[in-house]
XYZ file of C-alpha atoms in Angstrom:
577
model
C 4.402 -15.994 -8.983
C 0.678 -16.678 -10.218
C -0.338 -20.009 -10.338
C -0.760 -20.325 -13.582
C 2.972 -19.873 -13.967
C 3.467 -22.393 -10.859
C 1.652 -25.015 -12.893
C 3.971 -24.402 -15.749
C 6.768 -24.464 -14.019
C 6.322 -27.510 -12.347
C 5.681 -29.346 -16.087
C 8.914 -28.064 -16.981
C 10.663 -29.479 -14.278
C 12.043 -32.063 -15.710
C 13.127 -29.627 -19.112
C 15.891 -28.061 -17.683
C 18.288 -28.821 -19.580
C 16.624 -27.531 -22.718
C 17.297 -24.289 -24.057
C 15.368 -21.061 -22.395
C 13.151 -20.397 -25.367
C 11.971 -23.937 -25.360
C 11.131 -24.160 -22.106
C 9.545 -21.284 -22.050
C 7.508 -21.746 -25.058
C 6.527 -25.541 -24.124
C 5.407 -23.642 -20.746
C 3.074 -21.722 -22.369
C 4.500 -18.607 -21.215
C 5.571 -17.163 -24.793
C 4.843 -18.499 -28.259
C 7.141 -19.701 -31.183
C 6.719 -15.966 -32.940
C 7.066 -14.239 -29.560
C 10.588 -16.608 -29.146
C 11.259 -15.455 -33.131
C 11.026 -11.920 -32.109
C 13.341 -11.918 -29.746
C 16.070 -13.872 -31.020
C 16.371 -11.587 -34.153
C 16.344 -8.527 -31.543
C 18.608 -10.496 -29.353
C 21.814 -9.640 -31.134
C 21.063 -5.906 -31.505
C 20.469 -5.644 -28.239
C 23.082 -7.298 -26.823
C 21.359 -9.198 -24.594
C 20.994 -12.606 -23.842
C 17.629 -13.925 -24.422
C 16.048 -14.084 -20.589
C 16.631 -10.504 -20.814
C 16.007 -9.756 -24.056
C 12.617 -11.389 -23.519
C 11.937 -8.695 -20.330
C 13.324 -5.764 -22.234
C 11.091 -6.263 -25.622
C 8.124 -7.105 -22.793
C 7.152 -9.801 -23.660
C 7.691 -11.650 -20.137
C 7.924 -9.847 -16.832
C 10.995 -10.435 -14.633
C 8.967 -12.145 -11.823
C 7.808 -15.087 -14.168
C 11.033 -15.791 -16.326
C 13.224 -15.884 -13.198
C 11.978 -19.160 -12.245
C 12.646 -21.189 -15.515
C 15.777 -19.312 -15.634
C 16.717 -21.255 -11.637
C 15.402 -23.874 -12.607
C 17.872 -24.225 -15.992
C 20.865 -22.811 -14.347
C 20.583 -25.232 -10.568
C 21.082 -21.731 -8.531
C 18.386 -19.395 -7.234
C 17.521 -16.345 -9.182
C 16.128 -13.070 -7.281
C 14.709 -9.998 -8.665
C 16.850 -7.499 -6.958
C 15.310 -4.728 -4.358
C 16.598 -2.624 -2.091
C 14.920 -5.040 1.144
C 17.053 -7.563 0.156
C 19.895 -6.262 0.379
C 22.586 -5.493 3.595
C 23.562 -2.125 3.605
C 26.505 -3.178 5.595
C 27.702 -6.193 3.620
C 27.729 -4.941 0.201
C 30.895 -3.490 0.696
C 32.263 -6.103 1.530
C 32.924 -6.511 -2.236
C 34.691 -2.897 -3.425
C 33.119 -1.606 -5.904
C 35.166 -1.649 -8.559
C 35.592 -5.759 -8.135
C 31.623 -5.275 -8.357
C 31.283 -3.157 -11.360
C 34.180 -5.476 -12.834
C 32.411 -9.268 -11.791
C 28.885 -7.475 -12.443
C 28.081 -8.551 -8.999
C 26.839 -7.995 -6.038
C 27.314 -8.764 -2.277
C 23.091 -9.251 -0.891
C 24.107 -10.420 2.969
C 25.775 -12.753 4.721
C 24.688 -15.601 7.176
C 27.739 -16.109 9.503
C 30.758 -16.434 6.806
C 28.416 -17.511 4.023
C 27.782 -14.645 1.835
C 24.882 -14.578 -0.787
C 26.111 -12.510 -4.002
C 24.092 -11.570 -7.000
C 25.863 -12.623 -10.294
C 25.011 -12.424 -13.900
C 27.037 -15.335 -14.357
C 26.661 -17.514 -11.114
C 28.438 -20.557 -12.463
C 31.577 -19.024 -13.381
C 33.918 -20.579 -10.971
C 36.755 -17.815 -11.490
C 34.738 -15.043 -10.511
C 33.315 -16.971 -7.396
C 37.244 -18.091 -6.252
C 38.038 -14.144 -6.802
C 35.272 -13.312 -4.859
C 36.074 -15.771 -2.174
C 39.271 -14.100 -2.023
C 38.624 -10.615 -1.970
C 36.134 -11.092 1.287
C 37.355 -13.493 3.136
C 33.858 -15.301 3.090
C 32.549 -18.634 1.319
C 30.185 -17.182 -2.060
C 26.772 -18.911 -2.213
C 25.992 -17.185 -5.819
C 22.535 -16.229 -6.896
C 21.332 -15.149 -10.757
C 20.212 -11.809 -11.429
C 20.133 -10.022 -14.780
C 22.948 -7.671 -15.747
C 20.919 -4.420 -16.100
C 19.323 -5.143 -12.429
C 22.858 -5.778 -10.602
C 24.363 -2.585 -12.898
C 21.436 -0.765 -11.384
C 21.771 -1.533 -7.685
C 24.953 -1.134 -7.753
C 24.962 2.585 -8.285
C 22.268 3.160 -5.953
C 24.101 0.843 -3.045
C 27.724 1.898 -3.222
C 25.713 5.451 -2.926
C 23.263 4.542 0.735
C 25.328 4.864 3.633
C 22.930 3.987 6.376
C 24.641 5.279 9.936
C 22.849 7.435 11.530
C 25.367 10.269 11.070
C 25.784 9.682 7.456
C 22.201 8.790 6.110
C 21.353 12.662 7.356
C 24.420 14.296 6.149
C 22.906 16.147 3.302
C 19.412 16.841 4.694
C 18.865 20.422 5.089
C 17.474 20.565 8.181
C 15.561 23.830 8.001
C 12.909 21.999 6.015
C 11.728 20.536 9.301
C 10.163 22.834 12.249
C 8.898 20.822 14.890
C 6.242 22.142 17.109
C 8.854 21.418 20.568
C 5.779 20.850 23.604
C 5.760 22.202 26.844
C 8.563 20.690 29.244
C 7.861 17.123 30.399
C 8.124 15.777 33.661
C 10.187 12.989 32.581
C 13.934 12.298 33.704
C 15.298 12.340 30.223
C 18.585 11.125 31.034
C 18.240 8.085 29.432
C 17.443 9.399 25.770
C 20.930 9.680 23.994
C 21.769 13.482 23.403
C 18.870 15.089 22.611
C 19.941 18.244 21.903
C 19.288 20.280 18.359
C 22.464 18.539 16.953
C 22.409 15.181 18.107
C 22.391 12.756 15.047
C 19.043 10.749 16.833
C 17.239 14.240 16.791
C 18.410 14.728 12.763
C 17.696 10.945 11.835
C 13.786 11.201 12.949
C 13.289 14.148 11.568
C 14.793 12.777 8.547
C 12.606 10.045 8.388
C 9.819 12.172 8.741
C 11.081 14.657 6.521
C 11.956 11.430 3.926
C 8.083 10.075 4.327
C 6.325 13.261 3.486
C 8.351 13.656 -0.079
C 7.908 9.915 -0.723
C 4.444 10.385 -0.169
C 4.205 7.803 2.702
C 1.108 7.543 4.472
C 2.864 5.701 7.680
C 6.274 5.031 8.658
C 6.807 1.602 10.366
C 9.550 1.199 13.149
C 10.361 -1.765 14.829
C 12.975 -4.205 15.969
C 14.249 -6.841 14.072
C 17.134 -9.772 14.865
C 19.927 -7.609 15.879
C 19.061 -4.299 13.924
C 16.235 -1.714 13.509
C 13.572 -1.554 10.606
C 12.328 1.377 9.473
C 9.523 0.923 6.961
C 7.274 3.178 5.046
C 3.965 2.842 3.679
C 3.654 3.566 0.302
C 0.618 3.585 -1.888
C -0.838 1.494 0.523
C 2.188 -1.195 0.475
C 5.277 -1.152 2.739
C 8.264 -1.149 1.927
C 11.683 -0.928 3.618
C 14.102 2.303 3.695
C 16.413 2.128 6.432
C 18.114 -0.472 8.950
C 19.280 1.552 12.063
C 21.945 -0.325 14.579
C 20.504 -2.098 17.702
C 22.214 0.559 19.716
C 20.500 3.843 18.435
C 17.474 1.718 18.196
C 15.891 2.781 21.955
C 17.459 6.306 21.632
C 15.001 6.869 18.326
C 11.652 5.151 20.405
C 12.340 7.702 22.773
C 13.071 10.528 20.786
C 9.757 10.052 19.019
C 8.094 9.673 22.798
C 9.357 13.352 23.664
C 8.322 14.983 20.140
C 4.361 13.231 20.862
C 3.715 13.702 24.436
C 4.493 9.830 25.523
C 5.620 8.724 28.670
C 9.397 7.537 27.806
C 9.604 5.614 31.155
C 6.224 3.719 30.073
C 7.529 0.648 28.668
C 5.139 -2.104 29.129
C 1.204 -0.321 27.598
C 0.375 0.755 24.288
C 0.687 4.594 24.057
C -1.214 7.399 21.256
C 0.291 10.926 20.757
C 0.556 13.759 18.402
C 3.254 15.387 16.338
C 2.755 18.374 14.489
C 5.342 19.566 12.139
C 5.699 22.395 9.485
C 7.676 20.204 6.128
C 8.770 22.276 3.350
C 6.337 24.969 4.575
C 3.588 22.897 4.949
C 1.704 21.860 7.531
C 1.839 18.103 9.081
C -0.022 15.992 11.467
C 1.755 13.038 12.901
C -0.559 10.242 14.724
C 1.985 8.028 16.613
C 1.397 5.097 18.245
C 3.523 2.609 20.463
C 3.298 -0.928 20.932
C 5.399 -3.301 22.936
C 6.723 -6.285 21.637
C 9.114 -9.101 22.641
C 12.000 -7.436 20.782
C 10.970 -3.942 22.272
C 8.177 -1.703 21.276
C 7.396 -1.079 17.398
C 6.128 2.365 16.617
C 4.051 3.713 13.782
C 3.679 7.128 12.614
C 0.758 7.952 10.694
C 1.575 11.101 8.252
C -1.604 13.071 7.447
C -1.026 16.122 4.966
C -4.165 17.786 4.095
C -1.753 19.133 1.226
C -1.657 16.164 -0.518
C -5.728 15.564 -0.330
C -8.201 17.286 -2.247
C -12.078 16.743 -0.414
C -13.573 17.125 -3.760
C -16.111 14.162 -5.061
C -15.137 15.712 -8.926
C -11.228 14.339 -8.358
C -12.027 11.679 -5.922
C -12.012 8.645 -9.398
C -15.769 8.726 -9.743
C -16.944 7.688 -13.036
C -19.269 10.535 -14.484
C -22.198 8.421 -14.388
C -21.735 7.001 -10.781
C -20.655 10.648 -9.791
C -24.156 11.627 -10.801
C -25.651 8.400 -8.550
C -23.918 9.637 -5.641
C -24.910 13.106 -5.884
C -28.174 12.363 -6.191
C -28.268 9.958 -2.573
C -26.736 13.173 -0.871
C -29.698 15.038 -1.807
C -31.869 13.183 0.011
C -33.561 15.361 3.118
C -33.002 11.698 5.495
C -31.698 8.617 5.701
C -28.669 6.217 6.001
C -25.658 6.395 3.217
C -23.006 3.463 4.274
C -19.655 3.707 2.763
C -17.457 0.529 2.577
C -14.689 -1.080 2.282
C -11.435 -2.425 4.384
C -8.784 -0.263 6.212
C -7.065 1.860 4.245
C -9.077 2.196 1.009
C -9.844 5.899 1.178
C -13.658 5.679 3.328
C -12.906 9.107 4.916
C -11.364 10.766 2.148
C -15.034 10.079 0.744
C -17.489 10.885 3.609
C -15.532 13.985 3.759
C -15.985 15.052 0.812
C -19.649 14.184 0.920
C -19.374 16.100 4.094
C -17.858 19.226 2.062
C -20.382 19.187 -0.416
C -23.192 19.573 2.063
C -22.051 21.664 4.320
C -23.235 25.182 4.571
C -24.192 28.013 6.813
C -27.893 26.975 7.158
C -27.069 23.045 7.800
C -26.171 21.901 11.218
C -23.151 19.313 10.670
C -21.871 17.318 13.269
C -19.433 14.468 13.260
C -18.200 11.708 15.407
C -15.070 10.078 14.797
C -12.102 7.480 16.364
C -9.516 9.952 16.109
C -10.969 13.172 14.452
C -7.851 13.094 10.821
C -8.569 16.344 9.855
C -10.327 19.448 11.021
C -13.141 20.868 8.382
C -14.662 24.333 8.638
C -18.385 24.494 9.473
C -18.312 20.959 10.879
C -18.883 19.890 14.713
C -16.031 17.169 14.486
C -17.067 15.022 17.946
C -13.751 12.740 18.816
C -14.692 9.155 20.849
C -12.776 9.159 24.531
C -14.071 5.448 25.747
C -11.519 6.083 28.489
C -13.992 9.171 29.602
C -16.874 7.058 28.680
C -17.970 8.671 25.488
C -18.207 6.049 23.301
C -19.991 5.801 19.341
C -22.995 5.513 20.598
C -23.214 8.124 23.671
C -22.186 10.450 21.147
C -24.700 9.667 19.126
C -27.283 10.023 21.303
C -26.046 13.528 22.668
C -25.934 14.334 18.951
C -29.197 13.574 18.314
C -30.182 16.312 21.158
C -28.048 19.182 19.241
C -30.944 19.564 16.315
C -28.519 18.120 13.957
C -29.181 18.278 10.201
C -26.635 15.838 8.824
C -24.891 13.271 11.103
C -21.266 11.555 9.757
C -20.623 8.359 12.598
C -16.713 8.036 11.818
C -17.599 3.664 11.511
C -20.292 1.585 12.271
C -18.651 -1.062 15.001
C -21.404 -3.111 16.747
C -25.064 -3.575 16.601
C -25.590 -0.693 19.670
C -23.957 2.111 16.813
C -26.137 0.453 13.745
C -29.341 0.316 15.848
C -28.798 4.102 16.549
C -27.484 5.428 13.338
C -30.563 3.649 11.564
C -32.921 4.982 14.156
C -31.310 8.485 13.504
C -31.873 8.175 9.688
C -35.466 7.256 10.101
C -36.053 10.049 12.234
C -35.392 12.987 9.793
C -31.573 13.256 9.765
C -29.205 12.432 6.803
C -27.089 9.799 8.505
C -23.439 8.855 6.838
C -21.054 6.182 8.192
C -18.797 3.686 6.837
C -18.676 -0.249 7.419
C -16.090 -2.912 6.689
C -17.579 -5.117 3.927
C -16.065 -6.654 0.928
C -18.504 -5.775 -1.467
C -21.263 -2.987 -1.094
C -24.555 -5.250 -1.506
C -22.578 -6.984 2.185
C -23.648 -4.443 3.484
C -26.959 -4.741 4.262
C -26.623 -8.596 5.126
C -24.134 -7.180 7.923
C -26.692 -4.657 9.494
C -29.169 -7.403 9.434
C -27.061 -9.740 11.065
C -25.896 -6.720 13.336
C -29.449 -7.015 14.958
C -31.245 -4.532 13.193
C -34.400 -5.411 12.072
C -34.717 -6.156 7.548
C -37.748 -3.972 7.736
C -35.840 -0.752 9.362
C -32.981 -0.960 7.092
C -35.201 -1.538 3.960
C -36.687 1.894 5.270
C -33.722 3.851 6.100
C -31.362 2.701 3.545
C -30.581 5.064 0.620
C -27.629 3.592 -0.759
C -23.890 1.597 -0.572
C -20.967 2.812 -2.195
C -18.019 -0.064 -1.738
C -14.411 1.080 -2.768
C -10.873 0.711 -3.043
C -7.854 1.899 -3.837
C -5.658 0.573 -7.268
C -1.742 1.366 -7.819
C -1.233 2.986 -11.062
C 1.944 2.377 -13.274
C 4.587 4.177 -13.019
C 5.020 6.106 -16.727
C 8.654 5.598 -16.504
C 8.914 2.400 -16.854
C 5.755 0.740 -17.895
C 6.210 -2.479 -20.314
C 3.953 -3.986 -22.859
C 3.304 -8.129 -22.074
C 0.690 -10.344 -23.095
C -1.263 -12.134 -20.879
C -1.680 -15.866 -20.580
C -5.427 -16.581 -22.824
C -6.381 -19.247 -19.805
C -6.047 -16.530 -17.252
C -8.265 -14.231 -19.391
C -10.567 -16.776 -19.233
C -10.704 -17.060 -15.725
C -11.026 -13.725 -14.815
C -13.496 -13.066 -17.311
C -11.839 -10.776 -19.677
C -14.019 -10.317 -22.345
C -11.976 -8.505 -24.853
C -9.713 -10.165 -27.500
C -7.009 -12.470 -26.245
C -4.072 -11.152 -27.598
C -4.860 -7.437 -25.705
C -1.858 -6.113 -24.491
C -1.646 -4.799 -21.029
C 1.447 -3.518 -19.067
C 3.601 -4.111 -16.082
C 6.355 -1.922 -14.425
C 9.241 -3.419 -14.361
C 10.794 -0.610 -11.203
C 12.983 1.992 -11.458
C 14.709 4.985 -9.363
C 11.624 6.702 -10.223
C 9.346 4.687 -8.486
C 11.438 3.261 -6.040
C 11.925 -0.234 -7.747
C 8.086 -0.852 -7.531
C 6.527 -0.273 -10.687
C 3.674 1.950 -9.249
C 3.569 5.976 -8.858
C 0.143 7.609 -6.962
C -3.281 5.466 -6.432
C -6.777 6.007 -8.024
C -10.047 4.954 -6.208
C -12.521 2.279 -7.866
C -16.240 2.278 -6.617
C -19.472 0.172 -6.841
C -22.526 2.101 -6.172
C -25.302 0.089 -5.212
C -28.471 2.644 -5.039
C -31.560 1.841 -3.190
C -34.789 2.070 -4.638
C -38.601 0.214 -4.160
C -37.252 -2.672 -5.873
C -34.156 -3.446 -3.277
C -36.455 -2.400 -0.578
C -38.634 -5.026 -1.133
C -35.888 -7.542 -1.879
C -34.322 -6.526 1.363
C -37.684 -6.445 3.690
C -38.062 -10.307 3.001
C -34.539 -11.031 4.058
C -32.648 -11.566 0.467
C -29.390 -13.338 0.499
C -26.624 -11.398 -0.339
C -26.448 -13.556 -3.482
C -29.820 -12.507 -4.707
C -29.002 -8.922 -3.708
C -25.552 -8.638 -6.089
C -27.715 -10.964 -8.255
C -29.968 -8.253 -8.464
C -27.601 -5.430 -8.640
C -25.811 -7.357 -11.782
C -28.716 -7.554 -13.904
C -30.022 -3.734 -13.203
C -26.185 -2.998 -14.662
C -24.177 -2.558 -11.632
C -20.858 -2.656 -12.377
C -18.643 -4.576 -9.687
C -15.396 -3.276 -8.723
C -13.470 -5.686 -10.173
C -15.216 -4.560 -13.421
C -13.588 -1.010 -13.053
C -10.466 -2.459 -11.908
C -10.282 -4.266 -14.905
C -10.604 -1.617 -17.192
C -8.141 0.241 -15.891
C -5.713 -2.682 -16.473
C -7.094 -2.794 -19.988
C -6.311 1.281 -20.771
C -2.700 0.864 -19.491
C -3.294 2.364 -16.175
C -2.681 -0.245 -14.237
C -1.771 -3.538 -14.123
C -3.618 -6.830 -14.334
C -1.959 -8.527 -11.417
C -2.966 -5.677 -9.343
C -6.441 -5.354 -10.840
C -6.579 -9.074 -9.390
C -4.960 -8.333 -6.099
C -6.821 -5.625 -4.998
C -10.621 -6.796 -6.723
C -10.984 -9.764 -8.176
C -13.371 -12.433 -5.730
C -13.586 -15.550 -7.474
């Protein structure tokens, strides 16, 4: 819940025994002609008015919810999949479910939290009571969302032998490894039909059509949690049994060329896969933990990326920028941003763009993602001693035309990959800033001199990556006019924007796919200058403002604006106050 609504919410504390539309209206939240609207669609609908209010769009689910606890005395949840217990729901049958509109979340020794539509109906909660055995600690949820889950989890069976019942399991081929010398006694049936052989190649089967770009195992209080990463948020899918739980670690172990003995130390393999007749890379990685080790799979499916700067998001006119910094004969390009906002995806394309038969490429990376023709892809071994920078110096002996340094760690790697730049070569690399003017504040404070990165410095691109709505069920709302203000929104206050509410299509998130937004900040005599007498970064975004850069929350925001996406994740992912 934004603050904004958290302010409202606490003035109407001590409303809460007026009706909805009041409340919500003396909030702030909706006006009196928003309120009209909905009570004359209110009986046509059906519907009473909390969710008359979220179907018309004129309130998302998350911010009505509260008002509607608050009015009622009993929590109100917006129903997901992760809160919910496979193994308690049916605890309720369905058809006392479907009948109640109801729906059994978990259970906390014999209390058992249910969704209802109508929590205070004593009848229901007695027959409920009765029918599990349990005492009911009821929870609000609307109709439609209970009516929804329900179908989908009567349907989810999660044991292991059921959940990969009707997975057809010729759309895996795993690439089986030499023989190991392990004693592999101790992994539970491991042969082609054991049910811990189908349910990881399930799950990896499940994360390539979901479009995961990690799946997420680990141990939880009594039960497994399997987690994928979706459009760069997680989210969970499956909860195997404590008992399977160290027969599935070790499965993985055997498929990536791990020590399954080696309990105690962090372990890297490989996994490579054919999925629906395409080719897969699986990173996997082990860590222990005090519950027992937690594993993540990193899916990498060249399928699914395109190394083209034309589809990357680029506006035409920053496209243009960028194009013309790679056509520089030397220097330093820096490419920034945190984990996981699409860096590589972007040198790499760069990389594509340049490469030919008459350029000597060469690359040096922490691991090496994906394999490119014409390229010298260099991967770092510090356990052999080649580190960043012994690489780079090795590199710089193999007459190198164009040099890509996989990320820019500590001040021995930016001292060499500056020297490189001034030396002749086109030098690319990406560093983990917030914004791209931070950039050259974090070389300086790296240790390399103002005056050598004034000199080798063509230019900062700073990016991220924005969830875009889901078309199936994207809403029209109105946003507050005070958070406008604050965020700067300069357009009329009654714009409309839109939210997903979640459905099957999206898996209950409201976001489908992920577009990249960039700030280009190009170097010319007039940031050299400002940068050779040691600028703050304030003066240098100062500077890049009134030359017309466009920050990234700028982009993000008109995206929000043109439907694409929405405004709360325009703010999550951009917006620096």
């Amino acid at each position: 819940m934004s603050s904004v609504a958290g302010t409202r919410l606490v003035e109407a504390k001590n409303e809460t025994r007026r009706p909805l539309g009041e409340l919500l209206v003396r909030a702030g939240v909706i006006t009196e002609e928003q309120l009209e609207a909905a009570l004359r669609r209110q009986a046509d609908l059906g519907l009473k008015l909390g969710e008359a209010l979220v179907h018309l769009g004129l309130v998302p689910e998350d911010a009505i919810l509260p008002f509607i606890e608050e009015q009622l005395g009993v929590p109100a949840v917006r129903l997901r999949e992760g809160v919910i217990d496979p193994a308690v729901v049916r605890l309720l049958p369905r058809s006392r479910a479907e009948q109640l509109c109801a729906l059994a979340l978990f259970k906390i020794r014999q209390l058992l939290v249910v969704a209802m539509a109508e929590p205070q109906n004593l009848d229901q909660i007695d027959e409920i009571e009765r029918v599990t055995g349990c005492r009911v600690r009821a929870v609000f949820s609307f109709r439609r969302s209970i009516e929804r889950m329900i179908e989908r989890a009567y349907d989810a069976d999660f044991e292991v032998e059921q959940v990969t019942a009707d997975f057809d399991e010729s759309a895996i081929e795993v690439s089986e490894t030499e023989a190991l010398d392990f004693d592999l006694s101790s992994v539970l049936a491991q042969s082609d039909d054991s049910p811990i052989v189908n349910l990881v190649n399930y799950l990896i089967i499940s994360a390539v059509r979901q479009r995961a770009s990690d799946i997420h195992i680990e141990m939880g209080r009594g039960y497994g949690i399997v987690r994928f990463r979706v459009d760069g948020v997680l989210r969970e899918v499956l909860r195997p049994r404590r008992d399977v739980y160290p027969a599935v670690v070790s499965r993985i172990k055997v498929m990536a060329r791990m020590d399954i003995a080696e309990h105690r130390l962090p372990q890297d393999g490989r996994i490579h896969a054919v999925v629906d007749g395409r080719d897969i890379d699986v990173r996997v990685s082990t860590l222990p933990t005090v519950r027992g080790e937690k594993v993540v799979m990193r899916i990498l499916d060249r399928h699914r990326l395109s190394f083209n700067l034309e589809t990357l998001g680029f506006k035409p006119d920053q496209l243009e920028r960028f194009k013309q910094m790679l056509a520089k004969p030397y220097g330093l390009i820096l490419v920034t941003g945190p984990t996981g906002s699409g860096k590589t995806t972007t040198l790499y394309s760069a990389i594509e763009l340049l490469k030919s038969v008459h350029r000597n490429v060469v690359t040096v990376e922490d691991p090496v993602e994906y394999q490119l023709e014409l390229v010298n892809q260099v991967q770092v071994n510090e356990a052999a001693g080649l580190t960043f920078v012994n690489a780079l110096r090795a590199i710089l002996r193999q007459d190198p035309d164009i040099i890509m340094v996989g990320e820019i760690r500590d001040a021995a790697t930016a001292k060499v990959a500056v020297q490189a730049a001034m030396t002749g070569h086109l030098v690319l690399s990406t560093l983990h800033t917030n914004d791209a003017a931070s950039a050259v504040t974090r070389l300086v404070d790296m240790g390399v001199e103002s005056f050598k990165v004034s000199a080798a410095l063509i230019g900062v691109v700073a990016q991220r990556l924005i969830r875009t709505l889901c078309p199936k069920c994207k809403t029209l709302i109105y946003q507050p006019g005070d958070l406008l203000d604050r965020i700067g929104f300069k357009g009329s206050k009654k714009h409309p924007f839109y939210e997903g509410t979640g459905c099957e299509h999206c898996q209950d998130t409201g976001f489908q796919g992920r577009v990249a937004i960039y700030e280009l900040f190009p170097v010319d005599e007039e940031v050299r200058r400002a940068i050779a007498r040691d600028c703050s970064v304030t003066e240098l975004r100062e500077l890049h403002r009134v030359r017309g850069g466009e920050r990234l929350f700028d982009q993000a925001l008109a995206l929000a604006a043109d439907g694409r996406t929405s405004l709360a994740e325009a703010i999550r992912v951009a917006y620096v106050d």
